Tab-separated table of N, CA and C and ligand atoms in Angstrom:
chain	number	residue	atom	x	y	z
Q	165	THR	N	-8.838	-15.076	-20.691
Q	165	THR	CA	-8.816	-14.638	-18.971
Q	165	THR	C	-7.852	-15.632	-18.561
Q	166	VAL	N	-6.260	-15.444	-17.722
Q	166	VAL	CA	-5.435	-16.360	-17.742
Q	166	VAL	C	-5.926	-17.138	-16.396
Q	167	GLU	N	-5.856	-18.524	-15.814
Q	167	GLU	CA	-5.923	-18.616	-14.415
Q	167	GLU	C	-4.876	-18.164	-13.982
Q	168	LEU	N	-5.386	-17.846	-12.575
Q	168	LEU	CA	-4.513	-17.443	-11.781
Q	168	LEU	C	-3.500	-18.670	-11.039
Q	169	ASN	N	-2.362	-18.479	-11.275
Q	169	ASN	CA	-1.345	-18.994	-10.492
Q	169	ASN	C	-1.168	-19.975	-9.305
Q	170	PRO	N	-1.587	-20.954	-9.070
Q	170	PRO	CA	-2.270	-21.525	-7.888
Q	170	PRO	C	-1.146	-21.364	-6.505
Q	171	VAL	N	-0.269	-20.858	-6.746
Q	171	VAL	CA	0.997	-20.020	-5.756
Q	171	VAL	C	-0.017	-18.866	-4.803
Q	172	LEU	N	-0.604	-17.961	-5.805
Q	172	LEU	CA	-1.434	-17.032	-5.232
Q	172	LEU	C	-2.411	-17.343	-4.804
Q	173	LEU	N	-3.190	-18.209	-4.711
Q	173	LEU	CA	-4.633	-18.307	-4.557
Q	173	LEU	C	-4.786	-17.533	-2.764
Q	174	PRO	N	-4.061	-17.874	-1.921
Q	174	PRO	CA	-4.093	-17.158	-0.526
Q	174	PRO	C	-4.356	-16.124	-0.922
Q	175	LEU	N	-4.132	-15.483	-2.533
Q	175	LEU	CA	-4.290	-14.044	-2.106
Q	175	LEU	C	-5.359	-13.366	-3.157
Q	176	ASP	N	-5.873	-14.419	-3.560
Q	176	ASP	CA	-6.792	-14.279	-4.760
Q	176	ASP	C	-8.321	-13.157	-4.027
Q	177	TRP	N	-8.222	-13.190	-3.419
Q	177	TRP	CA	-9.066	-11.967	-2.515
Q	177	TRP	C	-8.746	-10.314	-3.126
Q	178	LEU	N	-7.628	-10.114	-3.168
Q	178	LEU	CA	-6.872	-9.311	-3.089
Q	178	LEU	C	-7.221	-8.801	-4.837
Q	179	LEU	N	-7.424	-9.621	-5.598
Q	179	LEU	CA	-7.509	-8.864	-6.846
Q	179	LEU	C	-8.338	-8.213	-7.155
Q	180	GLY	N	-8.323	-6.914	-8.487
Q	180	GLY	CA	-9.533	-6.120	-8.999
Q	180	GLY	C	-9.103	-4.643	-8.647
Q	181	THR	N	-9.662	-3.948	-8.401
Q	181	THR	CA	-10.271	-2.930	-8.704
Q	181	THR	C	-10.530	-2.410	-7.678
Q	182	TRP	N	-10.367	-1.559	-6.816
Q	182	TRP	CA	-10.322	-1.179	-5.252
Q	182	TRP	C	-10.806	0.467	-5.354
Q	183	GLU	N	-11.754	1.339	-5.202
Q	183	GLU	CA	-11.940	2.666	-4.450
Q	183	GLU	C	-12.367	3.069	-3.398
Q	184	SER	N	-11.469	4.135	-2.894
Q	184	SER	CA	-11.755	4.404	-1.822
Q	184	SER	C	-13.436	4.635	-1.611
Q	185	ASP	N	-13.491	4.315	-0.437
Q	185	ASP	CA	-14.979	4.613	-0.091
Q	185	ASP	C	-15.348	6.110	0.803
Q	186	GLU	N	-14.725	6.335	1.521
Q	186	GLU	CA	-15.023	7.724	1.977
Q	186	GLU	C	-13.263	8.327	1.854
Q	187	PRO	N	-13.089	9.393	1.756
Q	187	PRO	CA	-11.331	9.608	1.796
Q	187	PRO	C	-10.625	9.348	2.651
Q	188	GLY	N	-9.828	8.961	2.701
Q	188	GLY	CA	-8.771	8.239	3.597
Q	188	GLY	C	-8.660	9.660	4.358
Q	189	GLU	N	-7.849	9.034	5.692
Q	189	GLU	CA	-7.451	10.365	6.398
Q	189	GLU	C	-5.919	10.336	6.684
Q	190	GLY	N	-4.845	11.020	6.107
Q	190	GLY	CA	-3.049	11.368	6.107
Q	190	GLY	C	-2.734	11.965	7.403
Q	191	CYS	N	-1.559	11.875	7.795
Q	191	CYS	CA	-1.396	12.947	9.616
Q	191	CYS	C	0.162	12.430	9.585
Q	192	PHE	N	0.452	12.942	10.759
Q	192	PHE	CA	1.704	12.488	10.970
Q	192	PHE	C	2.735	13.668	12.231
Q	193	PRO	N	3.695	13.373	13.001
Q	193	PRO	CA	3.079	14.717	13.916
Q	193	PRO	C	3.847	15.969	13.168
Q	194	THR	N	4.639	15.448	12.152
Q	194	THR	CA	4.820	16.883	11.447
Q	194	THR	C	4.181	17.552	10.077
Q	195	ILE	N	2.884	17.716	10.123
Q	195	ILE	CA	2.184	17.280	8.741
Q	195	ILE	C	0.630	17.758	9.552
Q	196	GLN	N	0.019	18.947	8.614
Q	196	GLN	CA	-1.060	19.453	8.554
Q	196	GLN	C	-1.863	17.787	8.002
Q	197	PRO	N	-2.945	17.573	8.724
Q	197	PRO	CA	-3.945	16.419	8.429
Q	197	PRO	C	-4.735	16.890	6.887
Q	198	PHE	N	-4.814	15.144	6.460
Q	198	PHE	CA	-5.049	16.021	4.808
Q	198	PHE	C	-5.880	14.718	4.524
Q	199	ARG	N	-6.854	14.838	3.663
Q	199	ARG	CA	-7.759	13.838	3.399
Q	199	ARG	C	-7.357	13.344	1.596
Q	200	TYR	N	-7.914	11.951	1.536
Q	200	TYR	CA	-7.269	11.698	-0.117
Q	200	TYR	C	-7.935	10.500	-0.674
Q	201	THR	N	-8.241	10.420	-2.012
Q	201	THR	CA	-8.820	9.155	-2.122
Q	201	THR	C	-7.860	8.738	-3.088
Q	202	GLU	N	-7.949	6.923	-2.802
Q	202	GLU	CA	-7.136	6.196	-3.663
Q	202	GLU	C	-7.743	4.908	-4.891
Q	203	ILE	N	-7.824	4.948	-5.884
Q	203	ILE	CA	-7.427	3.619	-6.784
Q	203	ILE	C	-6.624	2.465	-6.742
Q	204	LEU	N	-6.557	1.334	-6.265
Q	204	LEU	CA	-5.835	0.170	-6.044
Q	204	LEU	C	-6.634	-0.717	-7.289
Q	205	HIS	N	-5.150	-1.108	-7.708
Q	205	HIS	CA	-5.117	-2.277	-9.169
Q	205	HIS	C	-4.304	-3.564	-8.944
Q	206	PHE	N	-5.431	-4.601	-8.682
Q	206	PHE	CA	-4.351	-5.646	-8.876
Q	206	PHE	C	-4.559	-6.581	-9.773
Q	207	SER	N	-3.605	-7.127	-10.410
Q	207	SER	CA	-3.776	-7.769	-11.372
Q	207	SER	C	-3.001	-8.999	-11.223
Q	208	HIS	N	-2.818	-9.948	-12.748
Q	208	HIS	CA	-2.107	-11.022	-12.784
Q	208	HIS	C	-2.179	-11.454	-14.193
Q	209	VAL	N	-0.965	-12.064	-15.018
Q	209	VAL	CA	-0.993	-12.783	-16.139
Q	209	VAL	C	-0.738	-13.974	-16.040
Q	210	GLY	N	-1.050	-14.804	-15.284
Q	210	GLY	CA	-0.756	-15.988	-14.815
Q	210	GLY	C	0.731	-16.563	-14.387
Q	211	GLN	N	1.341	-15.343	-14.207
Q	211	GLN	CA	2.515	-16.057	-13.145
Q	211	GLN	C	2.559	-16.223	-11.859
Q	212	PRO	N	3.504	-16.416	-10.991
Q	212	PRO	CA	3.479	-16.321	-9.675
Q	212	PRO	C	3.204	-14.940	-8.840
Q	213	VAL	N	2.798	-13.954	-9.389
Q	213	VAL	CA	3.036	-12.542	-8.990
Q	213	VAL	C	1.717	-12.052	-9.474
Q	214	ILE	N	1.722	-11.091	-8.313
Q	214	ILE	CA	0.315	-10.170	-8.254
Q	214	ILE	C	1.136	-8.846	-8.817
Q	215	ASN	N	0.695	-8.124	-9.919
Q	215	ASN	CA	0.760	-6.113	-10.260
Q	215	ASN	C	-0.105	-5.902	-9.784
Q	216	PHE	N	0.711	-4.294	-9.147
Q	216	PHE	CA	0.185	-3.400	-8.463
Q	216	PHE	C	0.171	-2.307	-9.047
Q	217	THR	N	-1.042	-1.095	-8.842
Q	217	THR	CA	-0.769	0.079	-9.187
Q	217	THR	C	-1.630	0.467	-8.109
Q	218	PHE	N	-1.253	1.565	-7.150
Q	218	PHE	CA	-2.021	1.937	-6.385
Q	218	PHE	C	-1.675	4.176	-6.791
Q	219	SER	N	-3.068	4.754	-6.767
Q	219	SER	CA	-3.072	6.007	-7.546
Q	219	SER	C	-3.881	6.653	-6.072
Q	220	ALA	N	-3.256	7.531	-5.640
Q	220	ALA	CA	-3.909	8.625	-4.826
Q	220	ALA	C	-3.828	10.038	-5.197
Q	221	PHE	N	-4.622	10.518	-4.722
Q	221	PHE	CA	-5.145	11.894	-5.127
Q	221	PHE	C	-5.849	12.935	-4.065
Q	222	GLN	N	-5.856	14.016	-3.920
Q	222	GLN	CA	-5.969	15.447	-2.967
Q	222	GLN	C	-7.437	14.944	-3.157
Q	223	ALA	N	-8.059	14.969	-1.918
Q	223	ALA	CA	-9.837	14.628	-1.857
Q	223	ALA	C	-10.736	15.634	-2.208
Q	224	GLU	N	-10.157	17.124	-2.114
Q	224	GLU	CA	-10.863	18.300	-2.798
Q	224	GLU	C	-10.123	18.909	-3.793
Q	225	THR	N	-9.394	18.585	-4.475
Q	225	THR	CA	-9.264	19.329	-5.619
Q	225	THR	C	-9.020	18.127	-6.880
Q	226	LYS	N	-8.884	16.970	-6.216
Q	226	LYS	CA	-8.713	15.783	-7.534
Q	226	LYS	C	-7.004	15.763	-7.828
Q	227	LYS	N	-6.471	16.421	-7.628
Q	227	LYS	CA	-5.239	16.314	-7.626
Q	227	LYS	C	-4.166	15.314	-7.275
Q	228	PRO	N	-3.477	14.592	-8.639
Q	228	PRO	CA	-2.425	13.476	-8.278
Q	228	PRO	C	-1.885	13.710	-7.229
Q	229	LEU	N	-1.389	12.959	-6.435
Q	229	LEU	CA	-0.667	13.281	-5.204
Q	229	LEU	C	0.700	11.923	-5.290
Q	230	HIS	N	0.356	10.582	-4.600
Q	230	HIS	CA	1.033	9.978	-4.505
Q	230	HIS	C	1.025	8.753	-5.195
Q	231	ARG	N	1.846	8.129	-5.878
Q	231	ARG	CA	1.447	6.543	-6.816
Q	231	ARG	C	2.740	5.622	-5.885
Q	232	GLU	N	2.179	4.573	-6.322
Q	232	GLU	CA	2.889	3.490	-5.759
Q	232	GLU	C	2.666	2.238	-7.062
Q	233	CYS	N	3.263	1.551	-7.703
Q	233	CYS	CA	3.573	0.074	-8.279
Q	233	CYS	C	4.335	-0.529	-8.272
Q	234	GLY	N	4.015	-1.885	-8.346
Q	234	GLY	CA	5.095	-3.033	-8.055
Q	234	GLY	C	4.617	-4.149	-8.110
Q	235	PHE	N	5.526	-5.591	-7.718
Q	235	PHE	CA	4.503	-6.962	-7.624
Q	235	PHE	C	4.382	-7.043	-6.160
Q	236	ILE	N	3.677	-8.638	-6.005
Q	236	ILE	CA	3.746	-9.178	-4.866
Q	236	ILE	C	3.919	-10.655	-4.824
Q	237	ARG	N	5.042	-11.038	-4.505
Q	237	ARG	CA	5.287	-12.473	-4.685
Q	237	ARG	C	5.087	-13.259	-3.265
Q	238	MET	N	4.724	-14.640	-3.239
Q	238	MET	CA	4.482	-15.498	-2.349
Q	238	MET	C	5.599	-16.136	-2.117
Q	239	GLN	N	5.984	-16.793	-1.257
Q	239	GLN	CA	6.946	-18.365	-0.987
Q	239	GLN	C	5.780	-18.957	-0.944
Q	240	PRO	N	5.965	-20.032	-1.870
Q	240	PRO	CA	5.331	-20.947	-2.110
Q	240	PRO	C	4.931	-22.383	-0.991
Q	241	GLY	N	3.663	-22.542	-0.548
Q	241	GLY	CA	3.840	-23.679	0.539
Q	241	GLY	C	4.069	-23.237	1.944
Q	242	THR	N	4.263	-21.393	2.007
Q	242	THR	CA	4.063	-20.795	3.608
Q	242	THR	C	3.381	-19.641	3.639
Q	243	ASN	N	3.313	-18.417	4.553
Q	243	ASN	CA	2.320	-17.344	4.353
Q	243	ASN	C	3.278	-16.271	4.191
Q	244	ARG	N	4.507	-16.459	4.081
Q	244	ARG	CA	4.974	-15.267	3.496
Q	244	ARG	C	5.214	-14.497	2.101
Q	245	VAL	N	5.082	-13.643	2.004
Q	245	VAL	CA	4.900	-12.445	1.399
Q	245	VAL	C	5.576	-11.044	1.307
Q	246	ALA	N	5.638	-11.372	-0.073
Q	246	ALA	CA	6.923	-10.104	-0.382
Q	246	ALA	C	6.140	-9.120	-1.054
Q	247	PHE	N	6.205	-7.436	-1.140
Q	247	PHE	CA	5.484	-6.740	-1.908
Q	247	PHE	C	7.098	-5.739	-2.347
Q	248	ILE	N	7.216	-5.697	-3.680
Q	248	ILE	CA	8.475	-4.920	-4.380
Q	248	ILE	C	7.468	-3.515	-4.843
Q	249	ILE	N	8.594	-2.418	-4.735
Q	249	ILE	CA	7.308	-0.967	-4.756
Q	249	ILE	C	8.632	0.072	-5.353
Q	250	ALA	N	7.868	0.571	-6.565
Q	250	ALA	CA	8.570	2.012	-7.145
Q	250	ALA	C	7.709	2.899	-6.132
Q	251	GLN	N	8.039	3.810	-5.548
Q	251	GLN	CA	7.008	5.225	-5.405
Q	251	GLN	C	7.484	6.462	-5.949
Q	252	ASN	N	6.359	7.083	-6.781
Q	252	ASN	CA	6.987	8.178	-7.428
Q	252	ASN	C	7.816	9.475	-6.447
Q	253	SER	N	7.915	9.323	-4.852
Q	253	SER	CA	8.509	9.927	-4.721
Q	253	SER	C	9.973	10.270	-4.460
Q	254	GLY	N	10.413	8.624	-5.427
Q	254	GLY	CA	11.956	8.317	-6.060
Q	254	GLY	C	12.426	7.504	-5.269
Q	255	LEU	N	11.266	6.806	-4.072
Q	255	LEU	CA	11.664	5.567	-3.206
Q	255	LEU	C	11.279	3.958	-3.504
Q	256	VAL	N	12.133	3.396	-3.252
Q	256	VAL	CA	12.228	1.615	-3.908
Q	256	VAL	C	11.937	0.921	-2.566
Q	257	GLU	N	11.632	-0.077	-2.488
Q	257	GLU	CA	10.993	-0.506	-1.182
Q	257	GLU	C	10.978	-2.101	-1.491
Q	258	ILE	N	11.446	-3.576	-0.715
Q	258	ILE	CA	10.987	-4.340	-0.449
Q	258	ILE	C	10.470	-4.342	1.224
Q	259	GLU	N	8.943	-4.863	1.102
Q	259	GLU	CA	8.127	-5.263	2.217
Q	259	GLU	C	7.781	-6.209	2.149
Q	260	GLU	N	8.506	-7.114	3.371
Q	260	GLU	CA	7.883	-8.756	3.534
Q	260	GLU	C	6.856	-8.884	4.900
Q	261	GLY	N	6.233	-9.805	4.686
Q	261	GLY	CA	5.331	-10.158	5.871
Q	261	GLY	C	4.675	-11.397	5.717
Q	262	GLU	N	3.769	-11.216	6.567
Q	262	GLU	CA	3.069	-12.578	6.783
Q	262	GLU	C	1.172	-12.238	6.639
Q	263	LEU	N	0.888	-13.186	5.627
Q	263	LEU	CA	-1.084	-13.356	5.493
Q	263	LEU	C	-1.275	-14.432	6.248
Q	264	THR	N	-2.008	-13.596	7.156
Q	264	THR	CA	-3.353	-14.240	8.136
Q	264	THR	C	-4.531	-14.170	8.355
Q	265	ASP	N	-5.213	-15.424	7.687
Q	265	ASP	CA	-6.585	-15.252	7.640
Q	265	ASP	C	-6.552	-13.965	6.043
Q	266	LYS	N	-7.193	-13.254	6.105
Q	266	LYS	CA	-7.407	-11.969	5.407
Q	266	LYS	C	-6.631	-10.921	5.162
Q	267	GLN	N	-5.511	-11.223	6.297
Q	267	GLN	CA	-4.926	-10.051	6.814
Q	267	GLN	C	-3.551	-9.956	6.452
Q	268	LEU	N	-2.998	-8.779	5.852
Q	268	LEU	CA	-1.487	-8.645	5.817
Q	268	LEU	C	-0.815	-7.830	6.052
Q	269	ASP	N	0.372	-8.367	6.897
Q	269	ASP	CA	0.673	-7.256	7.736
Q	269	ASP	C	2.290	-7.532	6.902
Q	270	LEU	N	2.907	-6.088	6.633
Q	270	LEU	CA	4.043	-5.532	5.714
Q	270	LEU	C	5.239	-4.862	6.690
Q	271	GLN	N	6.551	-5.323	6.825
Q	271	GLN	CA	7.198	-4.300	7.166
Q	271	GLN	C	8.807	-3.946	6.210
Q	272	THR	N	9.101	-2.954	6.216
Q	272	THR	CA	10.289	-2.860	5.130
Q	272	THR	C	11.323	-3.699	5.403
Q	273	SER	N	11.704	-4.206	4.263
Q	273	SER	CA	13.145	-5.048	4.777
Q	273	SER	C	13.889	-4.350	3.833
Q	274	SER	N	14.438	-3.657	3.175
Q	274	SER	CA	15.112	-2.889	2.082
Q	274	SER	C	14.341	-1.783	1.619
Q	275	LEU	N	15.040	-0.857	1.872
Q	275	LEU	CA	14.816	0.668	1.274
Q	275	LEU	C	16.030	1.696	0.430
Q	276	ALA	N	15.501	2.011	-0.709
Q	276	ALA	CA	16.767	2.854	-1.148
Q	276	ALA	C	16.282	4.443	-1.759
Q	277	ARG	N	16.808	5.278	-2.340
Q	277	ARG	CA	15.965	6.966	-2.619
Q	277	ARG	C	16.816	7.082	-3.524
Q	278	ILE	N	15.843	7.973	-4.028
Q	278	ILE	CA	16.985	9.009	-5.345
Q	278	ILE	C	18.038	9.663	-4.516
Q	279	SER	N	18.977	10.207	-5.159
Q	279	SER	CA	20.102	10.579	-4.100
Q	279	SER	C	19.784	12.459	-4.163
Q	280	PHE	N	18.718	12.855	-4.745
Q	280	PHE	CA	17.665	14.186	-4.314
Q	280	PHE	C	16.923	13.952	-3.877
Q	281	ALA	N	16.337	12.939	-3.242
Q	281	ALA	CA	15.351	13.165	-2.302
Q	281	ALA	C	15.063	13.905	-1.998
Q	282	LYS	N	13.855	14.779	-1.318
Q	282	LYS	CA	13.895	15.392	-0.257
Q	282	LYS	C	13.581	14.628	1.275
Q	283	GLU	N	14.189	15.637	2.213
Q	283	GLU	CA	13.949	15.259	3.677
Q	283	GLU	C	12.428	15.623	4.055
Q	284	PRO	N	12.525	15.036	5.161
Q	284	PRO	CA	13.308	13.677	5.885
Q	284	PRO	C	12.866	12.963	5.039
Q	285	HIS	N	13.555	12.108	5.708
Q	285	HIS	CA	13.799	10.908	4.485
Q	285	HIS	C	12.851	9.338	5.347
Q	286	VAL	N	12.340	8.687	4.353
Q	286	VAL	CA	11.596	7.713	5.693
Q	286	VAL	C	12.667	6.593	5.766
Q	287	GLN	N	12.672	6.349	6.848
Q	287	GLN	CA	13.463	4.923	7.161
Q	287	GLN	C	12.709	3.551	7.390
Q	288	GLN	N	11.271	3.827	7.508
Q	288	GLN	CA	10.890	1.998	7.714
Q	288	GLN	C	9.292	2.403	7.517
Q	289	ILE	N	8.883	1.541	6.834
Q	289	ILE	CA	7.472	1.318	6.701
Q	289	ILE	C	6.372	0.411	7.304
Q	290	HIS	N	5.557	0.612	7.872
Q	290	HIS	CA	4.749	-0.650	8.162
Q	290	HIS	C	3.282	-0.432	8.074
Q	291	ARG	N	2.583	-1.632	7.057
Q	291	ARG	CA	1.481	-1.578	6.773
Q	291	ARG	C	0.495	-2.906	6.782
Q	292	VAL	N	-0.450	-2.425	6.861
Q	292	VAL	CA	-1.657	-3.828	6.813
Q	292	VAL	C	-2.960	-3.201	5.810
Q	293	PHE	N	-2.961	-4.633	5.187
Q	293	PHE	CA	-4.406	-4.769	4.487
Q	293	PHE	C	-5.034	-5.719	5.473
Q	294	GLN	N	-6.234	-5.575	5.498
Q	294	GLN	CA	-7.607	-6.443	5.581
Q	294	GLN	C	-8.791	-6.760	4.796
Q	295	LEU	N	-8.662	-7.349	4.624
Q	295	LEU	CA	-10.419	-8.005	3.873
Q	295	LEU	C	-11.312	-8.038	5.078
Q	296	ARG	N	-11.911	-6.885	5.520
Q	296	ARG	CA	-13.246	-7.116	6.278
Q	296	ARG	C	-14.453	-8.318	6.111
Q	297	ALA	N	-14.876	-8.361	7.198
Q	297	ALA	CA	-16.109	-8.834	7.240
Q	297	ALA	C	-17.417	-8.206	6.378
Q	298	ASP	N	-17.223	-7.325	5.584
Q	298	ASP	CA	-18.456	-6.450	5.287
Q	298	ASP	C	-17.789	-6.431	4.277
Q	299	GLY	N	-16.592	-7.193	3.654
Q	299	GLY	CA	-16.189	-7.199	2.137
Q	299	GLY	C	-15.154	-5.617	1.940
Q	300	LYS	N	-15.297	-4.691	2.639
Q	300	LYS	CA	-14.417	-3.793	2.581
Q	300	LYS	C	-13.499	-3.946	2.845
Q	301	LEU	N	-12.264	-3.432	1.942
Q	301	LEU	CA	-10.875	-3.524	1.872
Q	301	LEU	C	-10.008	-2.254	3.355
Q	302	GLU	N	-9.458	-2.524	4.151
Q	302	GLU	CA	-8.563	-1.832	4.657
Q	302	GLU	C	-7.208	-1.250	4.499
Q	303	GLN	N	-6.422	-0.152	4.762
Q	303	GLN	CA	-5.475	-0.031	4.362
Q	303	GLN	C	-4.876	0.620	5.780
Q	304	THR	N	-3.898	0.593	6.472
Q	304	THR	CA	-3.159	1.338	7.191
Q	304	THR	C	-1.600	1.433	7.050
Q	305	VAL	N	-1.063	2.298	7.193
Q	305	VAL	CA	0.488	2.435	6.885
Q	305	VAL	C	0.840	3.480	7.923
Q	306	SER	N	2.191	3.296	8.344
Q	306	SER	CA	3.006	3.846	9.774
Q	306	SER	C	4.329	4.063	8.653
Q	307	MET	N	5.108	4.891	9.664
Q	307	MET	CA	6.631	5.270	8.955
Q	307	MET	C	7.349	6.156	9.491
Q	308	ALA	N	8.690	6.002	10.034
Q	308	ALA	CA	9.500	6.402	11.042
Q	308	ALA	C	10.067	7.344	9.622
Q	309	THR	N	10.423	8.553	9.716
Q	309	THR	CA	11.895	9.471	9.241
Q	309	THR	C	12.852	9.616	10.183
Q	310	ASN	N	13.715	10.240	9.475
Q	310	ASN	CA	14.719	10.000	9.920
Q	310	ASN	C	14.805	11.227	11.272
Q	311	ASN	N	13.605	11.942	11.686
Q	311	ASN	CA	13.058	12.292	12.989
Q	311	ASN	C	11.824	12.106	13.741
Q	312	GLN	N	11.416	11.852	13.133
Q	312	GLN	CA	10.210	10.948	14.043
Q	312	GLN	C	9.940	9.212	14.093
Q	313	PRO	N	9.663	9.215	15.216
Q	313	PRO	CA	9.562	7.105	15.263
Q	313	PRO	C	8.635	7.210	14.234
Q	314	LEU	N	8.267	5.425	14.513
Q	314	LEU	CA	7.211	5.034	13.898
Q	314	LEU	C	6.119	5.397	14.413
Q	315	MET	N	5.167	6.032	13.454
Q	315	MET	CA	3.882	6.831	13.105
Q	315	MET	C	2.648	6.596	12.688
Q	316	GLN	N	1.593	6.377	12.945
Q	316	GLN	CA	0.344	6.547	11.865
Q	316	GLN	C	0.797	7.498	10.746
Q	317	HIS	N	0.808	7.282	9.420
Q	317	HIS	CA	0.617	8.135	8.183
Q	317	HIS	C	-0.367	8.816	7.371
Q	318	LEU	N	-1.124	7.059	7.397
Q	318	LEU	CA	-2.464	6.682	6.269
Q	318	LEU	C	-3.563	5.814	7.049
Q	319	HIS	N	-4.882	6.051	6.686
Q	319	HIS	CA	-5.664	5.056	7.090
Q	319	HIS	C	-6.565	5.137	6.314
Q	320	ILE	N	-7.099	4.147	5.672
Q	320	ILE	CA	-8.104	4.139	4.250
Q	320	ILE	C	-8.898	3.221	4.010
Q	321	THR	N	-10.199	3.446	3.645
Q	321	THR	CA	-11.033	2.136	3.368
Q	321	THR	C	-11.345	2.057	1.450
Q	322	TYR	N	-11.520	1.027	1.180
Q	322	TYR	CA	-11.853	0.618	-0.293
Q	322	TYR	C	-13.165	-0.105	-0.163
Q	323	ARG	N	-13.850	0.149	-1.272
Q	323	ARG	CA	-14.959	-1.215	-1.384
Q	323	ARG	C	-14.456	-1.369	-3.349
Q	324	ARG	N	-14.980	-2.182	-3.495
Q	324	ARG	CA	-14.498	-3.332	-4.856
Q	324	ARG	C	-15.057	-2.483	-5.967
Q	325	SER	N	-14.583	-2.348	-6.866
Q	325	SER	CA	-15.328	-1.187	-8.103
Q	325	SER	C	-15.415	-2.348	-9.253
Q	326	SER	N	-14.448	-3.481	-9.398
Q	326	SER	CA	-14.484	-4.482	-10.453
Q	326	SER	C	-13.872	-5.274	-9.792
N	413	HEM	C1	3.923	13.253	3.684
N	413	HEM	C2	6.254	9.412	3.507
N	413	HEM	C3	1.673	7.929	1.173
N	413	HEM	C4	0.123	12.309	1.255
N	413	HEM	C5	5.145	12.561	3.355
N	413	HEM	C6	5.889	12.474	4.593
N	413	HEM	C7	6.784	11.417	3.731
N	413	HEM	C8	5.616	10.746	3.374
N	413	HEM	C9	8.087	10.767	4.331
N	413	HEM	C10	7.074	13.681	4.990
N	413	HEM	C11	6.694	14.200	6.548
N	413	HEM	C12	7.710	15.438	7.330
N	413	HEM	O1	7.557	16.188	6.879
N	413	HEM	O2	7.950	14.821	8.284
N	413	HEM	C13	4.718	8.433	2.476
N	413	HEM	C14	5.506	7.156	1.822
N	413	HEM	C15	4.227	6.512	1.973
N	413	HEM	C16	3.122	7.697	1.128
N	413	HEM	C17	6.403	6.636	2.518
N	413	HEM	C18	3.743	5.362	1.632
N	413	HEM	C19	4.198	4.246	1.873
N	413	HEM	C20	0.937	9.046	0.898
N	413	HEM	C21	-0.391	8.753	0.459
N	413	HEM	C22	-0.244	10.158	0.470
N	413	HEM	C23	0.798	11.153	1.115
N	413	HEM	C24	-0.636	7.525	-0.491
N	413	HEM	C25	-2.363	10.484	-0.484
N	413	HEM	C26	-2.174	11.648	-1.056
N	413	HEM	C27	0.631	13.155	1.699
N	413	HEM	C28	1.050	14.399	1.900
N	413	HEM	C29	1.755	14.892	2.905
N	413	HEM	C30	3.039	14.302	2.747
N	413	HEM	C31	-0.170	15.387	1.414
N	413	HEM	C32	2.370	16.225	3.526
N	413	HEM	C33	2.453	17.203	1.946
N	413	HEM	C34	4.128	16.862	1.626
N	413	HEM	O3	4.709	16.857	2.303
N	413	HEM	O4	3.830	16.504	0.851
N	413	HEM	N1	4.506	11.598	3.219
N	413	HEM	N2	4.031	8.947	1.815
N	413	HEM	N3	1.392	10.271	1.421
N	413	HEM	N4	2.093	12.660	2.275
N	413	HEM	FE1	3.270	10.611	1.992
């Protein structure tokens, strides 16, 4: 095993595999509420970069739905964090924000999509990861689209599985 690059020590609590504890809850004013499961992998190869993949499934049928993968970087000597993300829906994104204790608060700073992405188009994402005192990880995602203001889309809790 390769030693973690010291730039990433503030994020060492994220590394490993996380699985949804109970199904997460999806919502938005324009859709039917839904339940989903999700597996997160965070790994590194010694570079000052965390590699990640998130895989989400419909809770009832286990059908694969949403996937994201990308990289996490930190500005050395600061609490600034950047996520570089590709989503299977045809969206690519940079989210930036801050690490405070064991909470990451991120906002879209840049976003692009494939020419034939279906509407509505996401305009902004706000995402919070928090490692709770009980050792569980929580993720909350809000989004704004071209026809809805910033509202919650996802809430889920994970337990560490390795
Ligand atoms: C719907 C974006 C993550 C499941 C939507 C819609 C958008 C969107 C724009 C359409 C809303 C509307 O019609 O007004 C995103 C973004 C995500 C994300 C930007 C990540 C940051 C997820 C995840 C799941 C999920 C992790 C888990 C399975 C769904 C479902 C719908 C939906 C089931 C409704 C049916 C559909 O339109 O396919 N999402 N989503 N999404 N999303 Fe997400």
